[in-house]
PDB file of C-alpha atoms in Angstrom:
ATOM      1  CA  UNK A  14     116.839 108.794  81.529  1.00  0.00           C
ATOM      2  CA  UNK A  15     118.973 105.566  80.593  1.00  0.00           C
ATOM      3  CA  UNK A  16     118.926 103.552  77.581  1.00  0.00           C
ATOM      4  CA  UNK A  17     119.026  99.704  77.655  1.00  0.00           C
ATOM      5  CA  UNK A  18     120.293  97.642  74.920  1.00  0.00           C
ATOM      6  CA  UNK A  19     119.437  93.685  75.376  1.00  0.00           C
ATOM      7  CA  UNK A  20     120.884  91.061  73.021  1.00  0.00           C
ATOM      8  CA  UNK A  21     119.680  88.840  71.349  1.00  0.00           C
ATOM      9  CA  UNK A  22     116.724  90.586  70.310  1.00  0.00           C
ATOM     10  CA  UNK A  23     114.955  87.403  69.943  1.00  0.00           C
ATOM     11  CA  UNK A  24     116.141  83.661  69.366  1.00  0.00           C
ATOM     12  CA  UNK A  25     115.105  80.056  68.521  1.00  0.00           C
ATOM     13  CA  UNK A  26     116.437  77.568  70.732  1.00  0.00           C
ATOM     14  CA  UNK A  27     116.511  73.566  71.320  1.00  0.00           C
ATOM     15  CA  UNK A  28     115.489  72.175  73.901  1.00  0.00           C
ATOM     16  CA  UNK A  29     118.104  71.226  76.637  1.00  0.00           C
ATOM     17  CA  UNK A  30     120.479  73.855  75.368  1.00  0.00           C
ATOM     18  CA  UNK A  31     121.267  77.228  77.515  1.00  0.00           C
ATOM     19  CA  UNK A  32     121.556  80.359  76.435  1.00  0.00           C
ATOM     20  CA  UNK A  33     122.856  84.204  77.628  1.00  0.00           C
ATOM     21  CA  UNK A  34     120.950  87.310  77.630  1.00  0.00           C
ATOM     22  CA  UNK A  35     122.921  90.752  77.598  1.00  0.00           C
ATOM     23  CA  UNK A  36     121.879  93.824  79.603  1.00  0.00           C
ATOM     24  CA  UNK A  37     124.110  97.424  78.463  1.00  0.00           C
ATOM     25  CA  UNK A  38     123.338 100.264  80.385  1.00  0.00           C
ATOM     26  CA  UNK A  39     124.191 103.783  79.196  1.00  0.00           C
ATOM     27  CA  UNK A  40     124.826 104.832  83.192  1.00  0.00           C
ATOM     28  CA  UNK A  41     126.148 103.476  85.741  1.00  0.00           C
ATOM     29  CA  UNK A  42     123.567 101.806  88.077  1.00  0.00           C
ATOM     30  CA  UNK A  43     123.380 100.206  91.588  1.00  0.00           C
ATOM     31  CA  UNK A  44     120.654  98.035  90.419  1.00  0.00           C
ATOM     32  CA  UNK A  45     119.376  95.826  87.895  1.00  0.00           C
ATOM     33  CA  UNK A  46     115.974  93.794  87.469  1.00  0.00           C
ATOM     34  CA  UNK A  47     115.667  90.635  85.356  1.00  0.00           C
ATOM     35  CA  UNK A  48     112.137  90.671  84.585  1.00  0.00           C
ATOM     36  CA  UNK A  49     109.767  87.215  82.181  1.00  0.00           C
ATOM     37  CA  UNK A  50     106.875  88.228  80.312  1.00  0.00           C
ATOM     38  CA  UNK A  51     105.073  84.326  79.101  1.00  0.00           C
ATOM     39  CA  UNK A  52     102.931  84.756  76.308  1.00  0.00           C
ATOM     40  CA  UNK A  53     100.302  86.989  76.474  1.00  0.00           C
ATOM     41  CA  UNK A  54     100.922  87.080  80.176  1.00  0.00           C
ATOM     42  CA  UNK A  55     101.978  89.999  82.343  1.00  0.00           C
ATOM     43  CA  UNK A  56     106.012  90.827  84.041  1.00  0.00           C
ATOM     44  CA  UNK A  57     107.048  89.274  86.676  1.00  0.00           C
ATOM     45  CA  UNK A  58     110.168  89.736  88.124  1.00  0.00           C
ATOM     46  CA  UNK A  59     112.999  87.003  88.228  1.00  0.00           C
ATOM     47  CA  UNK A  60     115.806  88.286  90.137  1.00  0.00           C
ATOM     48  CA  UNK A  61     117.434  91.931  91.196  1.00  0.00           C
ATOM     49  CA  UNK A  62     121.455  92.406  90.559  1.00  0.00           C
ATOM     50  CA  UNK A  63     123.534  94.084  92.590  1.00  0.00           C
ATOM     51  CA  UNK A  64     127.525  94.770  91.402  1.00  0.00           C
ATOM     52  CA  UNK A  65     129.722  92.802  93.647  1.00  0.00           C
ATOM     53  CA  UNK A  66     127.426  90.990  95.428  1.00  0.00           C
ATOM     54  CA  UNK A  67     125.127  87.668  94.470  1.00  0.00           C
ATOM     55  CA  UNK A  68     121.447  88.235  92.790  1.00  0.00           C
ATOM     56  CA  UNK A  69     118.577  88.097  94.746  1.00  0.00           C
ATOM     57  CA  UNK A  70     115.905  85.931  93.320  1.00  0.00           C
ATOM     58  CA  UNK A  71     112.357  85.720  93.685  1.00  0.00           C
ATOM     59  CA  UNK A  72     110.366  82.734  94.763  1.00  0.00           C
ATOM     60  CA  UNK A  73     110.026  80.192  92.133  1.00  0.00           C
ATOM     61  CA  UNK A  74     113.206  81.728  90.099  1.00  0.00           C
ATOM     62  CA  UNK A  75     116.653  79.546  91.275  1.00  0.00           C
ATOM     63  CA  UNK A  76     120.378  80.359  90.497  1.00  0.00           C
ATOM     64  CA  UNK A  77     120.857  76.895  88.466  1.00  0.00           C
ATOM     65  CA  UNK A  78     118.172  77.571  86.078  1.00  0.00           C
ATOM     66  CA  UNK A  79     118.555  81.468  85.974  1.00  0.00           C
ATOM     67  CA  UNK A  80     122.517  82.515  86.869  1.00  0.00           C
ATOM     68  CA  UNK A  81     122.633  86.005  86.749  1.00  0.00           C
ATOM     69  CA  UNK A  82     126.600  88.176  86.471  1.00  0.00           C
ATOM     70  CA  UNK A  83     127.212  91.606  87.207  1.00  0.00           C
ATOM     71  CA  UNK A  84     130.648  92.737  86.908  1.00  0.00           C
ATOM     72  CA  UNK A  85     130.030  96.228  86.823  1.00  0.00           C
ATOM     73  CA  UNK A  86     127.670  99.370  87.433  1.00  0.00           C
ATOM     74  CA  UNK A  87     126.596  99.431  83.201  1.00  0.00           C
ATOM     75  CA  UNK A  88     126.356  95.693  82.795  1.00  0.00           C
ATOM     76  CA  UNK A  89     124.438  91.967  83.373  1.00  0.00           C
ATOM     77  CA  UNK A  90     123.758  88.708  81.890  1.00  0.00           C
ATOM     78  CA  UNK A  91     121.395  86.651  82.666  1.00  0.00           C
ATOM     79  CA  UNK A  92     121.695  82.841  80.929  1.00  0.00           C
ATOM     80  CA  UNK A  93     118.578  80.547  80.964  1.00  0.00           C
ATOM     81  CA  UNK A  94     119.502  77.046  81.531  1.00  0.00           C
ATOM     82  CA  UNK A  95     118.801  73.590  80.266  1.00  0.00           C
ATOM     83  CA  UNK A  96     115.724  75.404  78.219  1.00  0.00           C
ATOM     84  CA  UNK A  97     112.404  73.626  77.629  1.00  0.00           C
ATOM     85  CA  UNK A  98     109.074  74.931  75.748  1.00  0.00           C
ATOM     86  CA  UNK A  99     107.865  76.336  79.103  1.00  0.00           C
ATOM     87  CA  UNK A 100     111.071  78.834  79.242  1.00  0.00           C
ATOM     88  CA  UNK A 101     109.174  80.494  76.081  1.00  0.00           C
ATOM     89  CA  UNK A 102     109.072  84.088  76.791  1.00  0.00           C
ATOM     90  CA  UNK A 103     110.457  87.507  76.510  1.00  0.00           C
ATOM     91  CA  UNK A 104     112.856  88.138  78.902  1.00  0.00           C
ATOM     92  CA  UNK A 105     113.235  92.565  80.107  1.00  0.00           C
ATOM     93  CA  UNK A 106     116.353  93.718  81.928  1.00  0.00           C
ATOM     94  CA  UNK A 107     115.478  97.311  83.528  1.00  0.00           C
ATOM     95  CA  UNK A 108     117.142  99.781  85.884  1.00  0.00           C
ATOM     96  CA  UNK A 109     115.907 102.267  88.582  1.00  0.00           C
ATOM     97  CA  UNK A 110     117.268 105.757  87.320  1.00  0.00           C
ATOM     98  CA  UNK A 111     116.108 108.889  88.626  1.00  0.00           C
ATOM     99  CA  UNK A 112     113.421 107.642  90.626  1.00  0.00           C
ATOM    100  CA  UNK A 113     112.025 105.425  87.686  1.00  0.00           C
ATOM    101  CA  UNK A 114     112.550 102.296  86.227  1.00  0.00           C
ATOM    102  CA  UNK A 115     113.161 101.798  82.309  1.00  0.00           C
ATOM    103  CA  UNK A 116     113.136  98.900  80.215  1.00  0.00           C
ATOM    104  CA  UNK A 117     115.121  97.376  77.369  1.00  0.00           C
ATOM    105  CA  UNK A 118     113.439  96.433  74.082  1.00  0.00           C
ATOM    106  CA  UNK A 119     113.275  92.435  75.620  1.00  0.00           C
ATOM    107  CA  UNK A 120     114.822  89.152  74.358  1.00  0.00           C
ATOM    108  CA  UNK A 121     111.928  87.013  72.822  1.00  0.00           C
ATOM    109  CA  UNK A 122     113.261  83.305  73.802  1.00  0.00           C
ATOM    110  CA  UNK A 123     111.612  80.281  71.705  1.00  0.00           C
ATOM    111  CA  UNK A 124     112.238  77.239  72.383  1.00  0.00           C
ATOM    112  CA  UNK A 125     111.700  73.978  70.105  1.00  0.00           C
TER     113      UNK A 125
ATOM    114  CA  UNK B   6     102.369  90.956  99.749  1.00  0.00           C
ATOM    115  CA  UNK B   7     100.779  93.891  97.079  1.00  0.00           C
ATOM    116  CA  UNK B   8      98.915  92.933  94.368  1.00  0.00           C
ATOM    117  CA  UNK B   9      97.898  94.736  91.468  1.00  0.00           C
ATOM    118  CA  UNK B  10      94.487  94.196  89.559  1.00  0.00           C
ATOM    119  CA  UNK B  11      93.283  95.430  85.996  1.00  0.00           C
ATOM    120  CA  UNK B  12      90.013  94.112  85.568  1.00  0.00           C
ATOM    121  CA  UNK B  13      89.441  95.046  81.708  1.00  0.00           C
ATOM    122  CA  UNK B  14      91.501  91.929  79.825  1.00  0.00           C
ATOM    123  CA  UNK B  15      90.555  94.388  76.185  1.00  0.00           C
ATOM    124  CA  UNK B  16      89.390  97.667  75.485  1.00  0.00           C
ATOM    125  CA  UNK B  17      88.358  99.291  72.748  1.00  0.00           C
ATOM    126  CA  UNK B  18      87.648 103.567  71.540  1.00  0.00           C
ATOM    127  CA  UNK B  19      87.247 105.556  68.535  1.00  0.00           C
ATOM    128  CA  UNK B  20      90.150 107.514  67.206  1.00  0.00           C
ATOM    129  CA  UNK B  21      89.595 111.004  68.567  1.00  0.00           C
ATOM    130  CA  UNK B  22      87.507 109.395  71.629  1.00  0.00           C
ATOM    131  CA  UNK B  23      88.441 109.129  75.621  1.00  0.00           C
ATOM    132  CA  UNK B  24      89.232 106.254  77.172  1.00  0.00           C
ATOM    133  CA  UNK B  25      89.501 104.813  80.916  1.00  0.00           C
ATOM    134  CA  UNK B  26      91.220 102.218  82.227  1.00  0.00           C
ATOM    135  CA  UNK B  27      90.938 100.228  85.385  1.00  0.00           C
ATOM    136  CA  UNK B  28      93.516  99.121  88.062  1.00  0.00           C
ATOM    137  CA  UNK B  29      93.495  98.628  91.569  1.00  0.00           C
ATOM    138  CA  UNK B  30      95.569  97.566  94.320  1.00  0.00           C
ATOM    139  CA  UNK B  31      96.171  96.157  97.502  1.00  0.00           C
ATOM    140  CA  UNK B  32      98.686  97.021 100.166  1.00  0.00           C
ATOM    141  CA  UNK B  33      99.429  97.970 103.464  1.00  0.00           C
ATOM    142  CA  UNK B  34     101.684 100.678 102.983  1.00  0.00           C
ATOM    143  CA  UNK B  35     101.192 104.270 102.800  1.00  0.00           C
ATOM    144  CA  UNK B  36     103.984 105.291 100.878  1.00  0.00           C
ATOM    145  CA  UNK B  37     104.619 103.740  97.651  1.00  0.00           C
ATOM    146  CA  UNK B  38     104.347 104.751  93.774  1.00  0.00           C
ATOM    147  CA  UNK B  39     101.949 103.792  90.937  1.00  0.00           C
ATOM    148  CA  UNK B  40     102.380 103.863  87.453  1.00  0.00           C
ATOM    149  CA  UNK B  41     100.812 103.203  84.158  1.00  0.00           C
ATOM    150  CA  UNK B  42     103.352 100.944  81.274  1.00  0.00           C
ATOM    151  CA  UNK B  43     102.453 101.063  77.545  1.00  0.00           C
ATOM    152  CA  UNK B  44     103.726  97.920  75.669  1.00  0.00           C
ATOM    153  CA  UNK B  45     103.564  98.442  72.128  1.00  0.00           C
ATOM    154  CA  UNK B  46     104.045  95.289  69.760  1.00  0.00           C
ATOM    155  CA  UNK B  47     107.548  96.307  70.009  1.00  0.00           C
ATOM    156  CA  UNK B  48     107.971  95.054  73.163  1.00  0.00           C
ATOM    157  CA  UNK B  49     109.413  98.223  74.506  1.00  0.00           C
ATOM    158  CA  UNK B  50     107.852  99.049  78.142  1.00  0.00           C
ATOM    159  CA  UNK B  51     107.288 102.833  78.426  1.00  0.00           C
ATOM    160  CA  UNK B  52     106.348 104.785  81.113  1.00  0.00           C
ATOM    161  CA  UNK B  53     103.484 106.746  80.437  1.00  0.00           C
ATOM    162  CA  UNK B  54     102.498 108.346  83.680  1.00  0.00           C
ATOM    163  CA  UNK B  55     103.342 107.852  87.607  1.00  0.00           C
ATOM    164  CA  UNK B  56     101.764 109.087  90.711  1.00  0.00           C
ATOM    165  CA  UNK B  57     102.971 109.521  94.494  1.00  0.00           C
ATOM    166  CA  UNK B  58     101.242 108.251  96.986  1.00  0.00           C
ATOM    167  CA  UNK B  59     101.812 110.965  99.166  1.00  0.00           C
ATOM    168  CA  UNK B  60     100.447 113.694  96.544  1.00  0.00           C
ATOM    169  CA  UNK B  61      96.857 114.503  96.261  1.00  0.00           C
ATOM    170  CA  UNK B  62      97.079 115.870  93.305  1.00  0.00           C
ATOM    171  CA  UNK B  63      96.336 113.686  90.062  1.00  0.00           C
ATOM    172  CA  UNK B  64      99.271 113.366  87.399  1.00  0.00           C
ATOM    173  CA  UNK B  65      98.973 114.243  84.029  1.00  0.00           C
ATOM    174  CA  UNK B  66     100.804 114.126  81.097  1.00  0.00           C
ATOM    175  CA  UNK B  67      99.456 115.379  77.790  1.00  0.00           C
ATOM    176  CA  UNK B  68      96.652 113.448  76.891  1.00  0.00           C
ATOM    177  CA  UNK B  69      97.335 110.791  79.825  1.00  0.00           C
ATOM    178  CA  UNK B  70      96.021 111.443  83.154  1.00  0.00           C
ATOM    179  CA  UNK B  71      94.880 109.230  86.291  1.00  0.00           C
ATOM    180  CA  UNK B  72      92.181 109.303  88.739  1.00  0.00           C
ATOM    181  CA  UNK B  73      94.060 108.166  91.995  1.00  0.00           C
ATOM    182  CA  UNK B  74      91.314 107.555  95.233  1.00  0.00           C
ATOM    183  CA  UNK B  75      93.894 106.293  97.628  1.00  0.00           C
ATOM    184  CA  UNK B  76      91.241 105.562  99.938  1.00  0.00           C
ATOM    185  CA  UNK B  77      89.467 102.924  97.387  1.00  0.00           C
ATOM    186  CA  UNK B  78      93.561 102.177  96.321  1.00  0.00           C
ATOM    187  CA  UNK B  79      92.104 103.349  92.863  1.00  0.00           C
ATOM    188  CA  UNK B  80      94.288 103.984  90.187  1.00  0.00           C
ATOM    189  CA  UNK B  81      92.551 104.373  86.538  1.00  0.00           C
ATOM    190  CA  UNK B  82      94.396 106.029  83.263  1.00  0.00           C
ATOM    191  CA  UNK B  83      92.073 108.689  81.043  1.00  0.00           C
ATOM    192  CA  UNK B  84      93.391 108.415  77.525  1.00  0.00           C
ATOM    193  CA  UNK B  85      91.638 111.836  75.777  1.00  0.00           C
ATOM    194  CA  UNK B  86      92.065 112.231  72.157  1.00  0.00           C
ATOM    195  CA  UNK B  87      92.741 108.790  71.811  1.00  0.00           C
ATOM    196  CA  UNK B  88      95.331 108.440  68.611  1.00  0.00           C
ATOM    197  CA  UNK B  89      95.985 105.078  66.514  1.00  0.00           C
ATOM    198  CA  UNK B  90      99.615 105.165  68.282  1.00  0.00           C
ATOM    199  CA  UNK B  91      97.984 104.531  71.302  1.00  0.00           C
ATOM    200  CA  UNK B  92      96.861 101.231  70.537  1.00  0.00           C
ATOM    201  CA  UNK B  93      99.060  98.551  73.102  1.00  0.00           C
ATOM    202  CA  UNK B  94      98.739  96.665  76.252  1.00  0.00           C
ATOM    203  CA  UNK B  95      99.009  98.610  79.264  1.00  0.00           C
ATOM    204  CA  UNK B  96     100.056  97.620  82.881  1.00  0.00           C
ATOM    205  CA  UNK B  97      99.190  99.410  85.900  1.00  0.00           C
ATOM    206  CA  UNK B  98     102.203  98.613  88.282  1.00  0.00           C
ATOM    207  CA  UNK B  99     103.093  99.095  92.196  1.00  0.00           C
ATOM    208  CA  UNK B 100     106.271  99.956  94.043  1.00  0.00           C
ATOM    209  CA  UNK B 101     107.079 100.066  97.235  1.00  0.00           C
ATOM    210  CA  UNK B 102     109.020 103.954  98.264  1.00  0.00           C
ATOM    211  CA  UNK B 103     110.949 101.428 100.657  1.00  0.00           C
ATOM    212  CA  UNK B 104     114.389 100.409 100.828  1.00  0.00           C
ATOM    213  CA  UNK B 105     114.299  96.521 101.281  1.00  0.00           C
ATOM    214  CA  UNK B 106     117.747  96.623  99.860  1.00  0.00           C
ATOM    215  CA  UNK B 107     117.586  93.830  96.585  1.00  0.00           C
ATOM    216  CA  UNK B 108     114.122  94.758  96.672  1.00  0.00           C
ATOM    217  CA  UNK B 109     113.855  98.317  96.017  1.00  0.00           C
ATOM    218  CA  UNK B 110     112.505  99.071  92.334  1.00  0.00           C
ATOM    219  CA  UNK B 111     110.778  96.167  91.965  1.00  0.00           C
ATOM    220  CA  UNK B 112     107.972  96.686  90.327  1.00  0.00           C
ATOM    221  CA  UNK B 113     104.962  94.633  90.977  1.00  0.00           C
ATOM    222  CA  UNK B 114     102.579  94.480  87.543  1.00  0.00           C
ATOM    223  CA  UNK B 115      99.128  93.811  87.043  1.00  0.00           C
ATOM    224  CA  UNK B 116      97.880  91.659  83.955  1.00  0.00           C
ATOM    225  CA  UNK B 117      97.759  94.561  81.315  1.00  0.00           C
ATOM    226  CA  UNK B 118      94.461  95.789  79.432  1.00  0.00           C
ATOM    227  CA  UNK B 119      95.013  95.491  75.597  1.00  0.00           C
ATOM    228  CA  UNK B 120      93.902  98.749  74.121  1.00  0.00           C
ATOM    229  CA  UNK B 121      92.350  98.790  70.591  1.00  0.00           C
ATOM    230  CA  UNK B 122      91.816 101.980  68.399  1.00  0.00           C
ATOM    231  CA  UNK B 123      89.371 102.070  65.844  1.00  0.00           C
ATOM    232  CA  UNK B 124      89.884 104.231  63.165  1.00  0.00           C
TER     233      UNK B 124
END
């Protein structure tokens, strides 16, 4: 299995401000999945980091509003920019490991 | 594209009582995986079961176990002996066995079924 530690655990933000999520793997792996969860709502994902090479993002999800790093095989960031209300949410990093994909605890994101 | 369905927004079942829950899907493909997410208020997604397209046989794990018809792309969770702990939201997700490079992994999620336990 792999264990996934995400900071902050949760935060209050103002609007207009931007603000980095941390992904920590406890293996070293190819991949990495940014992944929102809005309020009450289900996951769906963001983009997919690769080490060395740029993130791949899903429709509707854009590298000025969403910059994603991956320097290496146990780590990611992902920073939401210029925040408003609507970028409310908890925010999941994961990893494919073994054939299955784990989670980290999530980042719950308000924002004023 | 695949989509995922769980019809059943809430559920509810007696401590000590079985439970099913819904999900279907839609694809093309005949080899991908399934699996069933618990989501406890925690926020912590855990994998409670998963499922191979390519095996007949239904998965089970403890008290979890599915009813896969990959005919009817069918994919319900039994909950037996249903224990407070159990009480979360649950997602039924898809994903693809193929390699589409930044794509593989991704898991595609239906809405979640919140699960109630009465005592």
């Amino acid at each position: 299995s792999a264990v996934i530690s995400q900071k902050p655990s949760r935060d209050i933000c103002q609007r207009g401000t931007s603000l980095t999520i941390q992904c920590q793997v406890d293996s070293q792996v190819t991949m990495m999945f940014w992944y929102r969860q809005q309020p009450g709502q289900s996951l769906t994902l963001i983009a997919t980091a690769n080490q060395g090479s740029e993130a791949t993002y899903e429709s509707g999800f854009v590298i000025d509003k969403f910059p994603i790093s991956r320097p290496n095989l146990t780590f990611s960031t992902l920073t939401v920019s210029n925040m408003s209300p609507e970028d409310s949410s908890i925010y999941l990093c994961s990893v494919g490991f073994g054939g299955e994909l784990f989670f980290g605890e999530g980042s719950r994101l308000t924002v004023l | 594209a695949q989509t995922v369905t769980q019809s059943q927004p809430e559920m509810s079942v007696q401590e000590a009582e079985t439970v099913t829950l819904s999900c279907t899907y839609d694809t093309s493909e005949s080899d991908y995986y399934l699996f069933w997410y618990k989501q406890p208020p925690s926020r912590q997604m855990i994998l409670v079961i998963r499922q191979e397209a390519y095996k007949q046989q239904n998965a089970t794990e403890n008290r979890f176990s599915v009813n896969f018809q990959k005919a009817a792309k069918s994919f319900s969770l039994k909950i037996s002996d249903s224990q407070l702990g159990d009480a979360a939201m649950y997602f039924c997700a898809y994903r693809s066995a193929r390699n589409y490079g930044g794509s593989q992994g991704n898991l595609i999620f239906g809405k979640g079924t919140k699960l109630s336990v009465k005592p």
